[in-house]
mmCIF file of C-alpha atoms and ligand atoms in Angstrom:
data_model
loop_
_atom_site.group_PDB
_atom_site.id
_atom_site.type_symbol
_atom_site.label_atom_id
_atom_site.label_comp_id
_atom_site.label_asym_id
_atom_site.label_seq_id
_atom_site.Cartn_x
_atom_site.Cartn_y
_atom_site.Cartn_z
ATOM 1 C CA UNK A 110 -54.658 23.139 -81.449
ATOM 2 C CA UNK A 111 -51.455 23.385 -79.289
ATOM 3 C CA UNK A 112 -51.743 22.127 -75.819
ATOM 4 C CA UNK A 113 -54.266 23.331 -73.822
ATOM 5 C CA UNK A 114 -54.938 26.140 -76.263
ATOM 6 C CA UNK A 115 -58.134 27.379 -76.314
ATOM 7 C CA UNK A 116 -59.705 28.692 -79.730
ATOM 8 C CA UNK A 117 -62.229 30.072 -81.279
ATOM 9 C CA UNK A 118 -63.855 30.457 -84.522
ATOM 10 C CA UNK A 119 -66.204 33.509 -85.523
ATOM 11 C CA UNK A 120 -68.217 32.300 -88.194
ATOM 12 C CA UNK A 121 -70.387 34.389 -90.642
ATOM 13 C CA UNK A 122 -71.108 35.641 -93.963
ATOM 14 C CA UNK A 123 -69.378 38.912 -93.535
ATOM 15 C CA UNK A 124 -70.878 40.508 -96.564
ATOM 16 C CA UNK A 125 -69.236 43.092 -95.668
ATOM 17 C CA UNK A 126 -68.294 43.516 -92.246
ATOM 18 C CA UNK A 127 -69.533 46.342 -89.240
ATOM 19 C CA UNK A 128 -68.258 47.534 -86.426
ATOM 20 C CA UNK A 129 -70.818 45.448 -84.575
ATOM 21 C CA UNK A 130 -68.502 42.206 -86.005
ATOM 22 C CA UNK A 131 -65.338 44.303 -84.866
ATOM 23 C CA UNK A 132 -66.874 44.562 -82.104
ATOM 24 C CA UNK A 133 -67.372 40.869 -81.126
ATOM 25 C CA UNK A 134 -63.626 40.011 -82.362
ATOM 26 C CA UNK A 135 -62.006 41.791 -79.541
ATOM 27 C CA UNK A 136 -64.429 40.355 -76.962
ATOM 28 C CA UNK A 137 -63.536 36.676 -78.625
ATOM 29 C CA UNK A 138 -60.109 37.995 -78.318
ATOM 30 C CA UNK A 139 -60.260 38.916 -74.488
ATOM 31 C CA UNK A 140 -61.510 35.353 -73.835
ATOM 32 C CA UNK A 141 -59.769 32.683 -76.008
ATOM 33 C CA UNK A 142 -56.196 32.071 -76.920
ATOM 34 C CA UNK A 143 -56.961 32.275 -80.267
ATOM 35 C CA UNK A 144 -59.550 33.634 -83.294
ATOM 36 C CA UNK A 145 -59.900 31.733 -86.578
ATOM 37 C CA UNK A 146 -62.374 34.486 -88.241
ATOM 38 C CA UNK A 147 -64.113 32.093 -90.644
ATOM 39 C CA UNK A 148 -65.975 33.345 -93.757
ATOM 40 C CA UNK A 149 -68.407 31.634 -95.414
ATOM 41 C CA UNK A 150 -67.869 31.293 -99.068
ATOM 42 C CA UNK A 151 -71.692 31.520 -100.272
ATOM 43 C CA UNK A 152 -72.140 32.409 -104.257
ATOM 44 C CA UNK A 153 -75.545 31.335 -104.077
ATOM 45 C CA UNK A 154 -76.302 34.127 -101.531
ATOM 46 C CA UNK A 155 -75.068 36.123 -104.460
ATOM 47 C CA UNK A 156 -73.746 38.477 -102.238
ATOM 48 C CA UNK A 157 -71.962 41.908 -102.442
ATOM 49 C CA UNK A 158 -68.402 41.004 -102.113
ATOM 50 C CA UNK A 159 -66.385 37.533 -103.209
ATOM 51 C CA UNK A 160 -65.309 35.726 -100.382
ATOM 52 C CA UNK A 161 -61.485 36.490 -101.007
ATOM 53 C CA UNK A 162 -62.872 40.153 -100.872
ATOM 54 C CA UNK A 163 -64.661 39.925 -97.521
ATOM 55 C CA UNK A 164 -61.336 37.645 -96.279
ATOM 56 C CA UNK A 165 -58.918 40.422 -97.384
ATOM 57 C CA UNK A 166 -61.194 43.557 -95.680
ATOM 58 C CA UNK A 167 -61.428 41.565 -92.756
ATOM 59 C CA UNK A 168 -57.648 40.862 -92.902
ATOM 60 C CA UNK A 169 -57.148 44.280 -92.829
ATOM 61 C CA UNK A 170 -59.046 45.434 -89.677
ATOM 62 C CA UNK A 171 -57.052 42.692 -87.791
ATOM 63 C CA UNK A 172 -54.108 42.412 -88.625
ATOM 64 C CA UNK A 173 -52.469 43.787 -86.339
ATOM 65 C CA UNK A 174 -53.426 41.207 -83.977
ATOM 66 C CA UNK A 175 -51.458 37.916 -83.713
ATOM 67 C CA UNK A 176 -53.993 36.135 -82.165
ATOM 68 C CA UNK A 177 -56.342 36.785 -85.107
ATOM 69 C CA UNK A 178 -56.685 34.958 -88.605
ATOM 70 C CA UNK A 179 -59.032 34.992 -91.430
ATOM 71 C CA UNK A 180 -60.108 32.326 -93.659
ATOM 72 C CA UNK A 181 -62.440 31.452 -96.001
ATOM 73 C CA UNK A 182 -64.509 28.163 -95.520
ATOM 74 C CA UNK A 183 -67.130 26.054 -97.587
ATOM 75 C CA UNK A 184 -69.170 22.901 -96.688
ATOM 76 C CA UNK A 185 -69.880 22.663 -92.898
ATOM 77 C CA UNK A 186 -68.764 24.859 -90.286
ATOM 78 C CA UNK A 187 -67.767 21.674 -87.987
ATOM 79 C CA UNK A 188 -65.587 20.322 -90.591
ATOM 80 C CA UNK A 189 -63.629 23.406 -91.130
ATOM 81 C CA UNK A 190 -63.462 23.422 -87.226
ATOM 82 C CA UNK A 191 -62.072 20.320 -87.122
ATOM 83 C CA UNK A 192 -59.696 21.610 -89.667
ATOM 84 C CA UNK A 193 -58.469 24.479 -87.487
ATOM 85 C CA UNK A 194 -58.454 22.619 -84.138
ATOM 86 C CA UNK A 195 -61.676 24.708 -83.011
ATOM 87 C CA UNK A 196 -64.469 23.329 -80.627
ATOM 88 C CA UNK A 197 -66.150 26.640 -79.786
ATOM 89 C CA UNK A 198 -68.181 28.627 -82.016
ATOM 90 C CA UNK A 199 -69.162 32.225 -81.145
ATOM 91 C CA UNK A 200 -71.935 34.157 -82.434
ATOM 92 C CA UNK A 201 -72.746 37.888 -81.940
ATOM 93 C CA UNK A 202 -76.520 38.109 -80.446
ATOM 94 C CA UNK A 203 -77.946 41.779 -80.937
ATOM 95 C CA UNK A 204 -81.724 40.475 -79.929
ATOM 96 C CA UNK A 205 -84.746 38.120 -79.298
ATOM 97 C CA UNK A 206 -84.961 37.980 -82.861
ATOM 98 C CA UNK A 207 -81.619 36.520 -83.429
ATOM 99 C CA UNK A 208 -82.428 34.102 -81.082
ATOM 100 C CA UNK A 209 -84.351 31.233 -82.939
ATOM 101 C CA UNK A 210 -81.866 30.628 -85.859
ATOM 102 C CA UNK A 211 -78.896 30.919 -83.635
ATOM 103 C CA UNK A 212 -80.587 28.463 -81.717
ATOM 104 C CA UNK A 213 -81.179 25.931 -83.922
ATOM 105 C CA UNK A 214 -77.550 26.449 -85.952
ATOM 106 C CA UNK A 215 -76.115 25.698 -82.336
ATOM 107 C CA UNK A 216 -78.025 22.500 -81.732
ATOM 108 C CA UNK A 217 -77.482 21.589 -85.357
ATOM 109 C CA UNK A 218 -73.582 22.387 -84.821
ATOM 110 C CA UNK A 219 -73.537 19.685 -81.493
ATOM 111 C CA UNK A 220 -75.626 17.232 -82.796
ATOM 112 C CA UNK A 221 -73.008 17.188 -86.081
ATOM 113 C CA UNK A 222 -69.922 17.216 -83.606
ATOM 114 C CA UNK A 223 -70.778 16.577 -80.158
ATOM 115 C CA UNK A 224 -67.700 18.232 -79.133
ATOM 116 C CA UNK A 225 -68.795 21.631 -80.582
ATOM 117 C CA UNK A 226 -70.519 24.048 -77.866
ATOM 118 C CA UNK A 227 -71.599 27.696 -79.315
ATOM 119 C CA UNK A 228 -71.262 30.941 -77.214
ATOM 120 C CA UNK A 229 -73.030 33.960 -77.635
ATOM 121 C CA UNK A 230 -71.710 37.388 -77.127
ATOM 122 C CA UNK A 231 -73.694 40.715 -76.723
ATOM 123 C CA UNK A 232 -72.272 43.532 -79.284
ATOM 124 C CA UNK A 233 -71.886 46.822 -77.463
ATOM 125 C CA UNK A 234 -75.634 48.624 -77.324
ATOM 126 C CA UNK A 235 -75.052 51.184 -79.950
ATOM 127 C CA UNK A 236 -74.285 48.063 -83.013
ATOM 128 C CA UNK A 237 -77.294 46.266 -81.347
ATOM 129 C CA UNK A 238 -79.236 46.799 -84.638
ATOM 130 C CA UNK A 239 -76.951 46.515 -86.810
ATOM 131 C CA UNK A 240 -76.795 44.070 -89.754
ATOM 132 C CA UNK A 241 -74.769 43.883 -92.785
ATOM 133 C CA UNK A 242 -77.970 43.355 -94.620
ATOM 134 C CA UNK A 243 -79.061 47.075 -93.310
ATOM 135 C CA UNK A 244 -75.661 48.896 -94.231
ATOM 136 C CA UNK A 245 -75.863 47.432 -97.798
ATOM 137 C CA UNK A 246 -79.358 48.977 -98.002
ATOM 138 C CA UNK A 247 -78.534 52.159 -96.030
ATOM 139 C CA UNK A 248 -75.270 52.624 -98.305
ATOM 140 C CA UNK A 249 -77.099 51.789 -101.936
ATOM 141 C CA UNK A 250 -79.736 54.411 -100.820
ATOM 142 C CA UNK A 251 -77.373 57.158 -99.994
ATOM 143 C CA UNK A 252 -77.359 57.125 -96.229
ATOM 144 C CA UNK A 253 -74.525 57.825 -93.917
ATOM 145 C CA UNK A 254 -73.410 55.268 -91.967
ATOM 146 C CA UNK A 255 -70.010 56.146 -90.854
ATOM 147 C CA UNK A 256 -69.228 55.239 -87.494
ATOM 148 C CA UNK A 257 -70.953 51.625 -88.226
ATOM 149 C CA UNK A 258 -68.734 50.650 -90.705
ATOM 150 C CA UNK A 259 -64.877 50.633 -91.342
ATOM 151 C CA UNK A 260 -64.107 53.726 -93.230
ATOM 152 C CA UNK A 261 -62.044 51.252 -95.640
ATOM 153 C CA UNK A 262 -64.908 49.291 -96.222
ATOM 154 C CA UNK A 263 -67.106 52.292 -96.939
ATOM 155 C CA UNK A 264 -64.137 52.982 -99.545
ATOM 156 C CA UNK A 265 -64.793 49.327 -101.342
ATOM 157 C CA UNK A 266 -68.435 49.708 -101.573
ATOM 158 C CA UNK A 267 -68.338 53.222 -102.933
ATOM 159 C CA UNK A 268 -65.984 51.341 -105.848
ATOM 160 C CA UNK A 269 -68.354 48.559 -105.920
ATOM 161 C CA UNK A 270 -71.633 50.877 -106.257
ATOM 162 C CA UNK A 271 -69.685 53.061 -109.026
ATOM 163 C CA UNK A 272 -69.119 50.008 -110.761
ATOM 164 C CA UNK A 273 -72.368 49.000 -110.697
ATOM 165 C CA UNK A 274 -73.537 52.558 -111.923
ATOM 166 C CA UNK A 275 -71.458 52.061 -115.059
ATOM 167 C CA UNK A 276 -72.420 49.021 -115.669
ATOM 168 C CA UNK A 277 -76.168 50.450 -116.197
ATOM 169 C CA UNK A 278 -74.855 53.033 -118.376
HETATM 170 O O1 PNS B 446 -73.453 35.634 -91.020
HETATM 171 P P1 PNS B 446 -74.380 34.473 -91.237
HETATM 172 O O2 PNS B 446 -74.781 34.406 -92.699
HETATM 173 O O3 PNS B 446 -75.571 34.493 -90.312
HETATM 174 O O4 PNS B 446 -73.518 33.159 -90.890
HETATM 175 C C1 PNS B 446 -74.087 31.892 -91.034
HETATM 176 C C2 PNS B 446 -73.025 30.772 -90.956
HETATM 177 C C3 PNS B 446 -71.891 31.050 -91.911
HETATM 178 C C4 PNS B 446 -72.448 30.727 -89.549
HETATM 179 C C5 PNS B 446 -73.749 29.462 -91.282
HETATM 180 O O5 PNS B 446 -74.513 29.626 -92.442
HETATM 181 C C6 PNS B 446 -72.810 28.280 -91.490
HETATM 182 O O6 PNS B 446 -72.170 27.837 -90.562
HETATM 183 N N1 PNS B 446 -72.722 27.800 -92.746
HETATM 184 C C7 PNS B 446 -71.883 26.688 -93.110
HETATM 185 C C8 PNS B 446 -72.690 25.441 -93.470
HETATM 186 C C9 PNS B 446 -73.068 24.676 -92.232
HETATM 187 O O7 PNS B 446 -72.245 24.227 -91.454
HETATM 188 N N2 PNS B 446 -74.394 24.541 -92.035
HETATM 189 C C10 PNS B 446 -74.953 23.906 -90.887
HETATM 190 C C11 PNS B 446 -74.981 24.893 -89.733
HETATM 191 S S1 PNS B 446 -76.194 24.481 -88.606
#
């Protein structure tokens, strides 16, 4: 961290991500200095996308801001932090539901590094339900979901859903 600088780190599993993350960047943006957009490298998860995919589709919705970067992490979140110069994590909040792991993963997060405080941020209403879980189902099932999603990242999982139909064939 330069002096006095104040950053932040939005942490997630990305896989992929929706306007409701975009959404949350540029409020992180309007607040701290800077944005380390962290993404957690999770093969176990299994999920959609590699990590260096989700990195590189974040990459491009942001990078036209200086402010911004994107990197893939592994191991704890605080460490990476630590790596970064970060002491404030912040954590998109759509509802109630949200509420009881977010909790917990923040008092986790302080208890590991006391300096670490997590702040929560309300996505606009109309991305209030959205998850990436949903848009992966929505999209394998055929339904439309532009608007929600980056029309570039619609363009990677059509790929990755042709590739998967071949690879039945
Ligand atoms: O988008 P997600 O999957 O809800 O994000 C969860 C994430 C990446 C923030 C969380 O799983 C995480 O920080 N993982 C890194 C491992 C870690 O630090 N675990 C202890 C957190 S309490």
């Amino acid at each position: 961290m330069k002096g006095g600088e104040r950053v932040a780190v939005c942490a997630g599993s990305f896989d992929p991500v929706h306007n409701g993350h975009l959404d949350i960047f540029a409020r992180c943006r309007s607040i701290f200095d800077r944005v380390v957009i962290a993404v957690l490298h999770n093969d176990a998860k299994k999920p959609l996308f590699t990590v260096d995919e989700r990195v590189e589709m974040i990459r491009e919705q942001v990078e036209r801001y200086e402010d911004c970067r994107v990197e893939a992490f592994s191991g704890l979140l605080v460490d990476f932090m630590g790596e970064v110069g970060a002491t404030t994590i912040v954590r998109g909040l759509r509802a109630v539901s949200d509420f009881e792991y977010e909790f917990q993963m923040a008092l986790m997060n302080r208890r590991l590094d006391l300096a670490v405080e997590t702040v929560f941020m309300m996505p606009k209403e109309e991305y209030s339900y959205l998850s990436s879980r949903l848009v992966k189902e929505v999209f394998f099932l055929g339904g439309d979901l532009r608007g929600l999603v980056p029309q570039a990242v619609l363009e990677r999982m059509a790929v990755e859903r042709e590739a998967r139909e071949e690879a039945k064939r």
